[in-house]
Amino acid sequence: MNETRRTLLRALSDGPVPGPELAERLDVSRAAVWKQVEALREEGFDIESGEAGYRVVGVPAYGAAAIEFGLDAPYTVEYHERIESTNSRARALAEAGETDVVVAADEQTGGRGRLAREWTAPSGGIWASVLLRPRRPPAEIPLYTLAAAVAVARAAREVGVDARIKWPNDVLVAGDDGEERKLCGVLTEMEGEADRVSWLIVGIGVNANVDADALPTGAMSLRAEAGDVDRRAFLQSVLGALHELTSEEADVRRILDAWRERAATLSRRVRVETPSGTVEGEAVDVRFPGSLVVRTDEGDERVVHAGDCEHLRPA
Ligand code: BT5
Protein backbone atom coordinates (compact mmCIF):
# COMPACT_ATOMS: atom_id res chain seq x y z
CA MET A 1 0.00 0.00 0.00
CA ASN A 2 1.44 3.39 -0.87
CA GLU A 3 1.93 6.26 1.57
CA THR A 4 -0.86 8.37 0.00
CA ARG A 5 -3.39 5.57 0.47
CA ARG A 6 -2.29 5.12 4.04
CA THR A 7 -2.62 8.83 4.85
CA LEU A 8 -6.01 8.89 3.14
CA LEU A 9 -7.24 5.96 5.26
CA ARG A 10 -6.03 7.70 8.43
CA ALA A 11 -7.71 10.96 7.45
CA LEU A 12 -11.00 9.26 6.62
CA SER A 13 -11.08 7.29 9.87
CA ASP A 14 -11.80 10.51 11.80
CA GLY A 15 -15.04 11.27 9.92
CA PRO A 16 -15.93 13.09 6.71
CA VAL A 17 -13.24 15.19 5.05
CA PRO A 18 -13.78 17.59 2.14
CA GLY A 19 -11.92 16.74 -1.08
CA PRO A 20 -9.84 19.95 -1.17
CA GLU A 21 -8.71 19.39 2.43
CA LEU A 22 -7.72 15.81 1.60
CA ALA A 23 -5.72 17.05 -1.40
CA GLU A 24 -3.89 19.45 0.87
CA ARG A 25 -3.24 16.90 3.61
CA LEU A 26 -2.03 14.33 1.12
CA ASP A 27 -0.13 16.92 -0.89
CA VAL A 28 -1.61 15.67 -4.17
CA SER A 29 -4.13 17.01 -6.71
CA ARG A 30 -7.89 16.63 -6.19
CA ALA A 31 -7.94 14.28 -9.16
CA ALA A 32 -5.34 12.12 -7.40
CA VAL A 33 -7.52 12.04 -4.28
CA TRP A 34 -10.46 10.92 -6.38
CA LYS A 35 -8.33 8.18 -7.92
CA GLN A 36 -7.30 6.89 -4.49
CA VAL A 37 -10.90 6.99 -3.28
CA GLU A 38 -11.92 4.98 -6.35
CA ALA A 39 -9.18 2.44 -5.58
CA LEU A 40 -10.53 2.04 -2.04
CA ARG A 41 -14.05 1.59 -3.43
CA GLU A 42 -12.73 -1.16 -5.67
CA GLU A 43 -11.32 -2.86 -2.59
CA GLY A 44 -14.76 -2.93 -1.05
CA PHE A 45 -14.89 0.34 0.90
CA ASP A 46 -18.24 2.10 0.68
CA ILE A 47 -17.38 5.81 0.46
CA GLU A 48 -20.03 8.50 0.12
CA SER A 49 -19.22 11.96 -1.14
CA GLY A 50 -21.59 14.51 0.32
CA GLU A 51 -21.54 18.11 1.47
CA ALA A 52 -19.12 17.43 4.34
CA GLY A 53 -16.78 15.62 1.98
CA TYR A 54 -15.81 11.99 1.62
CA ARG A 55 -17.16 9.70 4.32
CA VAL A 56 -16.57 5.96 4.83
CA VAL A 57 -19.89 4.20 5.44
CA GLY A 58 -18.76 0.62 4.89
CA VAL A 59 -15.48 -1.25 5.35
CA PRO A 60 -14.58 -4.59 3.72
CA ALA A 61 -14.65 -7.59 6.05
CA TYR A 62 -10.89 -8.26 6.03
CA GLY A 63 -7.74 -7.32 4.14
CA ALA A 64 -4.84 -4.88 4.44
CA ALA A 65 -6.78 -1.63 4.08
CA ALA A 66 -9.65 -2.93 6.21
CA ILE A 67 -7.32 -3.84 9.09
CA GLU A 68 -5.44 -0.53 8.85
CA PHE A 69 -8.62 1.54 8.75
CA GLY A 70 -9.30 2.66 12.33
CA LEU A 71 -6.35 0.69 13.72
CA ASP A 72 -5.17 2.05 17.06
CA ALA A 73 -1.50 1.21 16.50
CA PRO A 74 1.17 2.66 14.18
CA TYR A 75 1.49 -0.49 12.09
CA THR A 76 1.05 -0.95 8.37
CA VAL A 77 -0.56 -4.15 7.15
CA GLU A 78 0.37 -6.55 4.37
CA TYR A 79 -2.32 -9.12 3.63
CA HIS A 80 -2.23 -12.47 1.82
CA GLU A 81 -5.10 -14.81 1.04
CA ARG A 82 -2.65 -17.69 1.27
CA ILE A 83 0.96 -17.80 2.34
CA GLU A 84 3.40 -20.35 3.69
CA SER A 85 3.93 -18.62 7.03
CA THR A 86 3.35 -15.02 8.06
CA ASN A 87 6.37 -15.28 10.39
CA SER A 88 8.59 -16.32 7.47
CA ARG A 89 7.28 -13.44 5.36
CA ALA A 90 7.84 -10.99 8.24
CA ARG A 91 11.39 -12.30 8.54
CA ALA A 92 12.03 -11.52 4.88
CA LEU A 93 10.67 -7.99 5.47
CA ALA A 94 12.95 -7.67 8.52
CA GLU A 95 15.93 -8.66 6.45
CA ALA A 96 14.90 -6.00 3.91
CA GLY A 97 15.04 -3.39 6.69
CA GLU A 98 11.31 -2.89 7.32
CA THR A 99 9.62 -2.35 10.67
CA ASP A 100 6.18 -1.79 12.22
CA VAL A 101 4.56 -4.06 9.67
CA VAL A 102 1.86 -6.65 10.32
CA VAL A 103 1.72 -9.56 7.90
CA ALA A 104 -1.72 -11.17 8.02
CA ALA A 105 -3.17 -14.08 6.08
CA ASP A 106 -6.43 -15.96 5.67
CA GLU A 107 -4.63 -19.28 5.34
CA GLN A 108 -1.10 -20.59 5.94
CA THR A 109 0.26 -23.62 4.12
CA GLY A 110 3.35 -24.02 6.30
CA GLY A 111 2.49 -22.40 9.63
CA ARG A 112 5.14 -22.84 12.30
CA GLY A 113 4.98 -23.45 16.03
CA ARG A 114 7.89 -23.32 18.46
CA LEU A 115 10.82 -25.75 18.11
CA ALA A 116 10.00 -26.48 14.46
CA ARG A 117 6.56 -27.86 15.33
CA GLU A 118 3.73 -27.50 12.82
CA TRP A 119 0.92 -25.02 13.21
CA THR A 120 -2.33 -25.90 11.45
CA ALA A 121 -3.73 -22.74 9.86
CA PRO A 122 -6.77 -23.26 7.62
CA SER A 123 -8.73 -20.49 5.89
CA GLY A 124 -10.80 -18.40 8.31
CA GLY A 125 -8.25 -18.04 11.09
CA ILE A 126 -6.38 -15.00 12.30
CA TRP A 127 -2.74 -15.62 11.37
CA ALA A 128 -0.65 -12.53 11.88
CA SER A 129 2.96 -11.55 12.53
CA VAL A 130 4.03 -8.20 13.90
CA LEU A 131 7.51 -6.99 12.93
CA LEU A 132 9.04 -4.50 15.38
CA ARG A 133 12.44 -3.05 16.23
CA PRO A 134 12.12 -2.37 19.94
CA ARG A 135 14.76 -0.42 21.77
CA ARG A 136 14.99 -2.99 24.53
CA PRO A 137 17.60 -5.59 25.44
CA PRO A 138 16.97 -9.15 24.14
CA ALA A 139 16.48 -10.38 27.71
CA GLU A 140 13.20 -8.43 27.90
CA ILE A 141 11.70 -9.94 24.75
CA PRO A 142 9.69 -12.64 26.61
CA LEU A 143 7.48 -9.72 27.75
CA TYR A 144 6.21 -9.44 24.17
CA THR A 145 5.09 -13.04 24.16
CA LEU A 146 3.20 -12.46 27.39
CA ALA A 147 1.71 -9.21 26.04
CA ALA A 148 0.50 -10.95 22.88
CA ALA A 149 -1.23 -13.64 24.95
CA VAL A 150 -2.84 -10.95 27.13
CA ALA A 151 -4.01 -9.07 24.03
CA VAL A 152 -5.66 -12.21 22.59
CA ALA A 153 -7.24 -13.19 25.90
CA ARG A 154 -8.72 -9.67 26.17
CA ALA A 155 -10.05 -9.71 22.62
CA ALA A 156 -11.58 -13.13 23.22
CA ARG A 157 -13.28 -11.78 26.32
CA GLU A 158 -14.72 -8.95 24.20
CA VAL A 159 -16.49 -11.54 22.02
CA GLY A 160 -17.74 -13.45 25.05
CA VAL A 161 -15.13 -16.21 25.24
CA ASP A 162 -13.55 -16.74 28.65
CA ALA A 163 -9.98 -17.34 27.55
CA ARG A 164 -7.07 -17.84 29.95
CA ILE A 165 -3.33 -18.00 29.45
CA LYS A 166 -1.11 -21.01 29.96
CA TRP A 167 2.51 -20.02 30.56
CA PRO A 168 4.08 -18.74 28.52
CA ASN A 169 2.32 -18.46 25.21
CA ASP A 170 -0.93 -20.41 24.91
CA VAL A 171 -4.42 -19.01 25.18
CA LEU A 172 -6.84 -21.69 26.32
CA VAL A 173 -10.56 -22.16 26.69
CA ALA A 174 -11.98 -24.56 29.26
CA GLY A 175 -14.86 -26.70 28.00
CA ASP A 176 -17.87 -27.92 29.99
CA ASP A 177 -15.92 -31.14 30.54
CA GLY A 178 -13.22 -29.14 32.34
CA GLU A 179 -10.76 -29.93 29.54
CA GLU A 180 -8.63 -26.95 28.48
CA ARG A 181 -8.21 -26.51 24.74
CA LYS A 182 -5.86 -24.29 22.80
CA LEU A 183 -7.35 -21.28 21.04
CA CYS A 184 -4.16 -19.42 20.23
CA GLY A 185 -0.42 -19.83 20.14
CA VAL A 186 2.35 -17.23 19.92
CA LEU A 187 5.68 -17.69 18.16
CA THR A 188 8.23 -15.00 18.97
CA GLU A 189 11.40 -14.80 16.89
CA MET A 190 14.18 -12.25 17.06
CA GLU A 191 17.62 -11.31 15.92
CA GLY A 192 19.99 -9.21 17.91
CA GLU A 193 23.21 -8.84 19.81
CA ALA A 194 23.80 -9.16 23.54
CA ASP A 195 22.41 -5.74 24.42
CA ARG A 196 20.34 -4.75 21.40
CA VAL A 197 17.46 -6.25 19.47
CA SER A 198 17.77 -5.87 15.73
CA TRP A 199 14.28 -7.08 14.92
CA LEU A 200 11.48 -8.91 16.66
CA ILE A 201 8.58 -10.85 15.17
CA VAL A 202 5.56 -11.71 17.29
CA GLY A 203 3.54 -14.33 15.42
CA ILE A 204 -0.01 -14.77 16.64
CA GLY A 205 -2.30 -17.60 15.55
CA VAL A 206 -5.94 -17.52 16.64
CA ASN A 207 -8.36 -20.27 15.63
CA ALA A 208 -11.13 -17.87 14.71
CA ASN A 209 -13.71 -18.80 12.07
CA VAL A 210 -12.59 -22.37 11.57
CA ASP A 211 -14.24 -25.69 12.40
CA ALA A 212 -12.73 -27.44 15.39
CA ASP A 213 -12.46 -30.66 13.36
CA ALA A 214 -10.08 -28.92 10.93
CA LEU A 215 -7.69 -28.50 13.87
CA PRO A 216 -5.51 -30.95 15.82
CA THR A 217 -6.97 -32.61 18.92
CA GLY A 218 -6.71 -30.38 21.91
CA ALA A 219 -7.51 -27.28 19.85
CA MET A 220 -10.56 -25.02 20.07
CA SER A 221 -11.90 -22.27 17.82
CA LEU A 222 -13.88 -19.10 18.41
CA ARG A 223 -16.46 -20.42 15.91
CA ALA A 224 -17.00 -23.57 17.98
CA GLU A 225 -17.14 -21.59 21.20
CA ALA A 226 -19.16 -18.49 20.32
CA GLY A 227 -19.86 -18.44 16.58
CA ASP A 228 -18.01 -16.54 13.87
CA VAL A 229 -16.32 -13.29 14.83
CA ASP A 230 -15.46 -10.10 12.96
CA ARG A 231 -11.80 -10.91 12.28
CA ARG A 232 -10.99 -7.31 11.45
CA ALA A 233 -12.29 -6.04 14.80
CA PHE A 234 -10.65 -8.93 16.66
CA LEU A 235 -7.22 -8.38 15.09
CA GLN A 236 -7.47 -4.62 15.55
CA SER A 237 -8.20 -5.17 19.22
CA VAL A 238 -5.20 -7.52 19.56
CA LEU A 239 -2.85 -5.11 17.75
CA GLY A 240 -4.12 -2.10 19.70
CA ALA A 241 -3.55 -3.88 23.02
CA LEU A 242 -0.15 -5.20 21.95
CA HIS A 243 0.95 -1.69 21.05
CA GLU A 244 -0.47 -0.18 24.23
CA LEU A 245 1.31 -2.77 26.40
CA THR A 246 4.69 -2.72 24.66
CA SER A 247 5.23 0.78 23.21
CA GLU A 248 8.29 2.68 24.39
CA GLU A 249 6.21 4.78 26.80
CA ALA A 250 4.56 1.72 28.34
CA ASP A 251 5.43 0.53 31.83
CA VAL A 252 6.23 -3.11 31.18
CA ARG A 253 5.34 -4.14 34.74
CA ARG A 254 1.74 -3.68 33.64
CA ILE A 255 2.22 -6.58 31.24
CA LEU A 256 2.98 -8.88 34.16
CA ASP A 257 -0.06 -7.62 36.09
CA ALA A 258 -2.33 -8.03 33.09
CA TRP A 259 -0.91 -11.50 32.50
CA ARG A 260 -1.49 -12.55 36.13
CA GLU A 261 -5.10 -11.40 35.86
CA ARG A 262 -5.75 -13.76 32.93
CA ALA A 263 -3.48 -16.63 33.87
CA ALA A 264 -4.70 -20.22 33.97
CA THR A 265 -1.32 -21.44 35.21
CA LEU A 266 -0.96 -19.65 38.55
CA SER A 267 -1.87 -21.68 41.65
CA ARG A 268 -1.90 -24.79 39.48
CA ARG A 269 0.20 -27.89 39.67
CA VAL A 270 2.46 -27.90 36.62
CA ARG A 271 5.16 -29.90 34.93
CA VAL A 272 7.55 -27.82 32.85
CA GLU A 273 9.95 -29.42 30.41
CA THR A 274 12.89 -27.03 30.34
CA PRO A 275 16.07 -27.26 28.29
CA SER A 276 17.83 -28.34 31.50
CA GLY A 277 15.30 -30.87 32.79
CA THR A 278 11.80 -31.26 34.21
CA VAL A 279 10.45 -29.02 36.96
CA GLU A 280 7.26 -30.06 38.78
CA GLY A 281 5.31 -28.28 41.48
CA GLU A 282 2.89 -25.42 42.03
CA ALA A 283 3.14 -22.38 39.76
CA VAL A 284 3.20 -19.47 42.19
CA ASP A 285 4.02 -16.41 40.11
CA VAL A 286 5.32 -14.92 36.90
CA ARG A 287 8.40 -12.74 37.24
CA PHE A 288 10.13 -10.14 35.04
CA PRO A 289 10.74 -10.58 32.14
CA GLY A 290 8.31 -13.49 31.90
CA SER A 291 9.77 -16.34 33.95
CA LEU A 292 7.57 -18.80 35.82
CA VAL A 293 8.18 -19.37 39.52
CA VAL A 294 7.45 -22.97 40.55
CA ARG A 295 7.41 -24.19 44.16
CA THR A 296 8.52 -27.81 44.16
CA ASP A 297 7.27 -30.47 46.60
CA GLU A 298 10.53 -30.02 48.48
CA GLY A 299 9.55 -26.39 49.03
CA ASP A 300 12.22 -24.92 46.75
CA GLU A 301 11.35 -22.05 44.42
CA ARG A 302 12.58 -22.69 40.91
CA VAL A 303 12.56 -19.91 38.30
CA VAL A 304 11.90 -21.26 34.83
CA HIS A 305 12.78 -19.07 31.85
CA ALA A 306 11.67 -21.25 28.94
CA GLY A 307 9.97 -24.55 28.35
CA ASP A 308 6.75 -26.42 27.67
CA CYS A 309 4.30 -26.27 30.53
CA GLU A 310 1.65 -28.87 31.30
CA HIS A 311 -1.21 -28.25 33.72
CA LEU A 312 -1.56 -31.28 35.97
CA ARG A 313 -4.55 -32.43 37.97
CA PRO A 314 -4.18 -31.58 41.65
CA ALA A 315 -2.00 -34.20 43.36
C1 BT5 B 1 2.74 -22.26 19.18
O1 BT5 B 1 3.72 -23.20 19.14
O2 BT5 B 1 1.74 -22.33 19.83
C2 BT5 B 1 3.00 -21.07 18.28
C3 BT5 B 1 2.01 -20.95 17.16
C4 BT5 B 1 2.19 -19.68 16.38
C5 BT5 B 1 1.36 -19.65 15.14
C6 BT5 B 1 1.42 -18.33 14.45
S1 BT5 B 1 0.24 -18.16 13.16
C7 BT5 B 1 0.99 -16.72 12.60
C8 BT5 B 1 2.49 -16.94 12.71
N1 BT5 B 1 3.03 -17.56 11.52
C9 BT5 B 1 3.53 -18.79 11.79
O3 BT5 B 1 4.05 -19.54 10.95
N2 BT5 B 1 3.38 -19.07 13.10
C10 BT5 B 1 2.76 -17.97 13.81
P1 BT5 B 1 3.80 -24.45 20.13
O4 BT5 B 1 3.64 -23.99 21.54
O5 BT5 B 1 5.06 -25.13 19.74
O6 BT5 B 1 2.56 -25.33 19.78
C11 BT5 B 1 2.53 -26.11 18.60
C12 BT5 B 1 1.61 -27.30 18.86
O7 BT5 B 1 0.26 -26.86 18.95
C13 BT5 B 1 1.63 -28.32 17.73
O8 BT5 B 1 2.63 -29.27 17.93
C14 BT5 B 1 0.24 -28.93 17.81
O9 BT5 B 1 0.20 -29.92 18.82
C15 BT5 B 1 -0.62 -27.79 18.31
N3 BT5 B 1 -1.31 -27.08 17.23
C16 BT5 B 1 -0.98 -26.99 15.91
N4 BT5 B 1 -1.84 -26.21 15.26
C17 BT5 B 1 -2.76 -25.80 16.17
C18 BT5 B 1 -3.91 -24.95 16.12
N5 BT5 B 1 -4.29 -24.35 15.01
N6 BT5 B 1 -4.59 -24.75 17.28
C19 BT5 B 1 -4.21 -25.32 18.44
N7 BT5 B 1 -3.14 -26.13 18.54
C20 BT5 B 1 -2.42 -26.35 17.44
PDB file of N, CA and C in Angstrom, residues 152-189:
ATOM      1  N   VAL A 152      -4.696 -11.264  23.164  1.00  0.00           N
ATOM      2  CA  VAL A 152      -5.657 -12.206  22.586  1.00  0.00           C
ATOM      3  C   VAL A 152      -6.713 -12.592  23.624  1.00  0.00           C
ATOM      4  N   ALA A 153      -6.276 -12.820  24.859  1.00  0.00           N
ATOM      5  CA  ALA A 153      -7.242 -13.189  25.903  1.00  0.00           C
ATOM      6  C   ALA A 153      -8.267 -12.071  26.099  1.00  0.00           C
ATOM      7  N   ARG A 154      -7.801 -10.811  26.043  1.00  0.00           N
ATOM      8  CA  ARG A 154      -8.717  -9.665  26.173  1.00  0.00           C
ATOM      9  C   ARG A 154      -9.707  -9.618  25.017  1.00  0.00           C
ATOM     10  N   ALA A 155      -9.183  -9.778  23.798  1.00  0.00           N
ATOM     11  CA  ALA A 155     -10.052  -9.706  22.616  1.00  0.00           C
ATOM     12  C   ALA A 155     -11.078 -10.834  22.644  1.00  0.00           C
ATOM     13  N   ALA A 156     -10.650 -11.999  23.128  1.00  0.00           N
ATOM     14  CA  ALA A 156     -11.582 -13.134  23.223  1.00  0.00           C
ATOM     15  C   ALA A 156     -12.693 -12.802  24.221  1.00  0.00           C
ATOM     16  N   ARG A 157     -12.291 -12.180  25.324  1.00  0.00           N
ATOM     17  CA  ARG A 157     -13.278 -11.780  26.324  1.00  0.00           C
ATOM     18  C   ARG A 157     -14.301 -10.821  25.713  1.00  0.00           C
ATOM     19  N   GLU A 158     -13.819  -9.927  24.841  1.00  0.00           N
ATOM     20  CA  GLU A 158     -14.718  -8.955  24.199  1.00  0.00           C
ATOM     21  C   GLU A 158     -15.779  -9.637  23.335  1.00  0.00           C
ATOM     22  N   VAL A 159     -15.473 -10.832  22.814  1.00  0.00           N
ATOM     23  CA  VAL A 159     -16.490 -11.535  22.016  1.00  0.00           C
ATOM     24  C   VAL A 159     -17.163 -12.636  22.844  1.00  0.00           C
ATOM     25  N   GLY A 160     -16.990 -12.564  24.155  1.00  0.00           N
ATOM     26  CA  GLY A 160     -17.740 -13.448  25.047  1.00  0.00           C
ATOM     27  C   GLY A 160     -17.096 -14.798  25.296  1.00  0.00           C
ATOM     28  N   VAL A 161     -15.808 -14.933  24.994  1.00  0.00           N
ATOM     29  CA  VAL A 161     -15.130 -16.208  25.240  1.00  0.00           C
ATOM     30  C   VAL A 161     -14.165 -16.039  26.419  1.00  0.00           C
ATOM     31  N   ASP A 162     -14.356 -16.858  27.439  1.00  0.00           N
ATOM     32  CA  ASP A 162     -13.548 -16.738  28.647  1.00  0.00           C
ATOM     33  C   ASP A 162     -12.219 -17.469  28.445  1.00  0.00           C
ATOM     34  N   ALA A 163     -11.265 -16.739  27.888  1.00  0.00           N
ATOM     35  CA  ALA A 163      -9.979 -17.343  27.554  1.00  0.00           C
ATOM     36  C   ALA A 163      -8.961 -17.046  28.641  1.00  0.00           C
ATOM     37  N   ARG A 164      -8.107 -18.018  28.923  1.00  0.00           N
ATOM     38  CA  ARG A 164      -7.072 -17.841  29.945  1.00  0.00           C
ATOM     39  C   ARG A 164      -5.726 -18.277  29.378  1.00  0.00           C
ATOM     40  N   ILE A 165      -4.670 -17.793  30.019  1.00  0.00           N
ATOM     41  CA  ILE A 165      -3.334 -17.999  29.451  1.00  0.00           C
ATOM     42  C   ILE A 165      -2.581 -19.105  30.179  1.00  0.00           C
ATOM     43  N   LYS A 166      -2.025 -20.005  29.404  1.00  0.00           N
ATOM     44  CA  LYS A 166      -1.107 -21.008  29.960  1.00  0.00           C
ATOM     45  C   LYS A 166       0.310 -20.540  29.682  1.00  0.00           C
ATOM     46  N   TRP A 167       1.140 -20.521  30.727  1.00  0.00           N
ATOM     47  CA  TRP A 167       2.509 -20.024  30.562  1.00  0.00           C
ATOM     48  C   TRP A 167       3.266 -20.820  29.514  1.00  0.00           C
ATOM     49  N   PRO A 168       4.040 -20.192  28.654  1.00  0.00           N
ATOM     50  CA  PRO A 168       4.084 -18.740  28.524  1.00  0.00           C
ATOM     51  C   PRO A 168       3.168 -18.206  27.435  1.00  0.00           C
ATOM     52  N   ASN A 169       2.839 -19.061  26.439  1.00  0.00           N
ATOM     53  CA  ASN A 169       2.319 -18.461  25.208  1.00  0.00           C
ATOM     54  C   ASN A 169       1.002 -19.022  24.681  1.00  0.00           C
ATOM     55  N   ASP A 170       0.310 -19.847  25.452  1.00  0.00           N
ATOM     56  CA  ASP A 170      -0.929 -20.412  24.912  1.00  0.00           C
ATOM     57  C   ASP A 170      -2.155 -19.740  25.510  1.00  0.00           C
ATOM     58  N   VAL A 171      -3.146 -19.491  24.665  1.00  0.00           N
ATOM     59  CA  VAL A 171      -4.424 -19.009  25.181  1.00  0.00           C
ATOM     60  C   VAL A 171      -5.405 -20.178  25.080  1.00  0.00           C
ATOM     61  N   LEU A 172      -6.004 -20.497  26.208  1.00  0.00           N
ATOM     62  CA  LEU A 172      -6.838 -21.688  26.317  1.00  0.00           C
ATOM     63  C   LEU A 172      -8.283 -21.341  26.638  1.00  0.00           C
ATOM     64  N   VAL A 173      -9.163 -22.279  26.287  1.00  0.00           N
ATOM     65  CA  VAL A 173     -10.561 -22.157  26.690  1.00  0.00           C
ATOM     66  C   VAL A 173     -10.935 -23.462  27.381  1.00  0.00           C
ATOM     67  N   ALA A 174     -11.556 -23.359  28.541  1.00  0.00           N
ATOM     68  CA  ALA A 174     -11.979 -24.562  29.259  1.00  0.00           C
ATOM     69  C   ALA A 174     -13.383 -24.953  28.809  1.00  0.00           C
ATOM     70  N   GLY A 175     -13.551 -26.211  28.441  1.00  0.00           N
ATOM     71  CA  GLY A 175     -14.857 -26.697  28.003  1.00  0.00           C
ATOM     72  C   GLY A 175     -15.714 -27.098  29.197  1.00  0.00           C
ATOM     73  N   ASP A 176     -16.971 -27.487  28.918  1.00  0.00           N
ATOM     74  CA  ASP A 176     -17.873 -27.923  29.989  1.00  0.00           C
ATOM     75  C   ASP A 176     -17.317 -29.156  30.690  1.00  0.00           C
ATOM     76  N   ASP A 177     -16.509 -29.934  29.954  1.00  0.00           N
ATOM     77  CA  ASP A 177     -15.916 -31.137  30.536  1.00  0.00           C
ATOM     78  C   ASP A 177     -14.686 -30.823  31.399  1.00  0.00           C
ATOM     79  N   GLY A 178     -14.368 -29.520  31.523  1.00  0.00           N
ATOM     80  CA  GLY A 178     -13.218 -29.136  32.336  1.00  0.00           C
ATOM     81  C   GLY A 178     -11.899 -29.223  31.584  1.00  0.00           C
ATOM     82  N   GLU A 179     -11.965 -29.780  30.388  1.00  0.00           N
ATOM     83  CA  GLU A 179     -10.763 -29.926  29.545  1.00  0.00           C
ATOM     84  C   GLU A 179     -10.367 -28.554  28.984  1.00  0.00           C
ATOM     85  N   GLU A 180      -9.084 -28.225  29.052  1.00  0.00           N
ATOM     86  CA  GLU A 180      -8.625 -26.947  28.484  1.00  0.00           C
ATOM     87  C   GLU A 180      -8.127 -27.171  27.063  1.00  0.00           C
ATOM     88  N   ARG A 181      -8.619 -26.352  26.146  1.00  0.00           N
ATOM     89  CA  ARG A 181      -8.209 -26.511  24.745  1.00  0.00           C
ATOM     90  C   ARG A 181      -7.573 -25.226  24.226  1.00  0.00           C
ATOM     91  N   LYS A 182      -6.684 -25.429  23.258  1.00  0.00           N
ATOM     92  CA  LYS A 182      -5.858 -24.293  22.798  1.00  0.00           C
ATOM     93  C   LYS A 182      -6.549 -23.484  21.701  1.00  0.00           C
ATOM     94  N   LEU A 183      -6.700 -22.201  21.973  1.00  0.00           N
ATOM     95  CA  LEU A 183      -7.350 -21.280  21.040  1.00  0.00           C
ATOM     96  C   LEU A 183      -6.313 -20.499  20.240  1.00  0.00           C
ATOM     97  N   CYS A 184      -5.165 -20.290  20.851  1.00  0.00           N
ATOM     98  CA  CYS A 184      -4.159 -19.416  20.235  1.00  0.00           C
ATOM     99  C   CYS A 184      -2.763 -19.794  20.696  1.00  0.00           C
ATOM    100  N   GLY A 185      -1.814 -19.646  19.791  1.00  0.00           N
ATOM    101  CA  GLY A 185      -0.415 -19.829  20.139  1.00  0.00           C
ATOM    102  C   GLY A 185       0.388 -18.628  19.640  1.00  0.00           C
ATOM    103  N   VAL A 186       1.503 -18.369  20.290  1.00  0.00           N
ATOM    104  CA  VAL A 186       2.345 -17.229  19.917  1.00  0.00           C
ATOM    105  C   VAL A 186       3.757 -17.734  19.644  1.00  0.00           C
ATOM    106  N   LEU A 187       4.307 -17.326  18.519  1.00  0.00           N
ATOM    107  CA  LEU A 187       5.681 -17.686  18.163  1.00  0.00           C
ATOM    108  C   LEU A 187       6.497 -16.413  18.032  1.00  0.00           C
ATOM    109  N   THR A 188       7.415 -16.210  18.966  1.00  0.00           N
ATOM    110  CA  THR A 188       8.232 -15.001  18.967  1.00  0.00           C
ATOM    111  C   THR A 188       9.623 -15.338  18.442  1.00  0.00           C
ATOM    112  N   GLU A 189      10.060 -14.594  17.448  1.00  0.00           N
ATOM    113  CA  GLU A 189      11.398 -14.804  16.886  1.00  0.00           C
ATOM    114  C   GLU A 189      12.131 -13.474  16.877  1.00  0.00           C
TER     115      GLU A 189
END
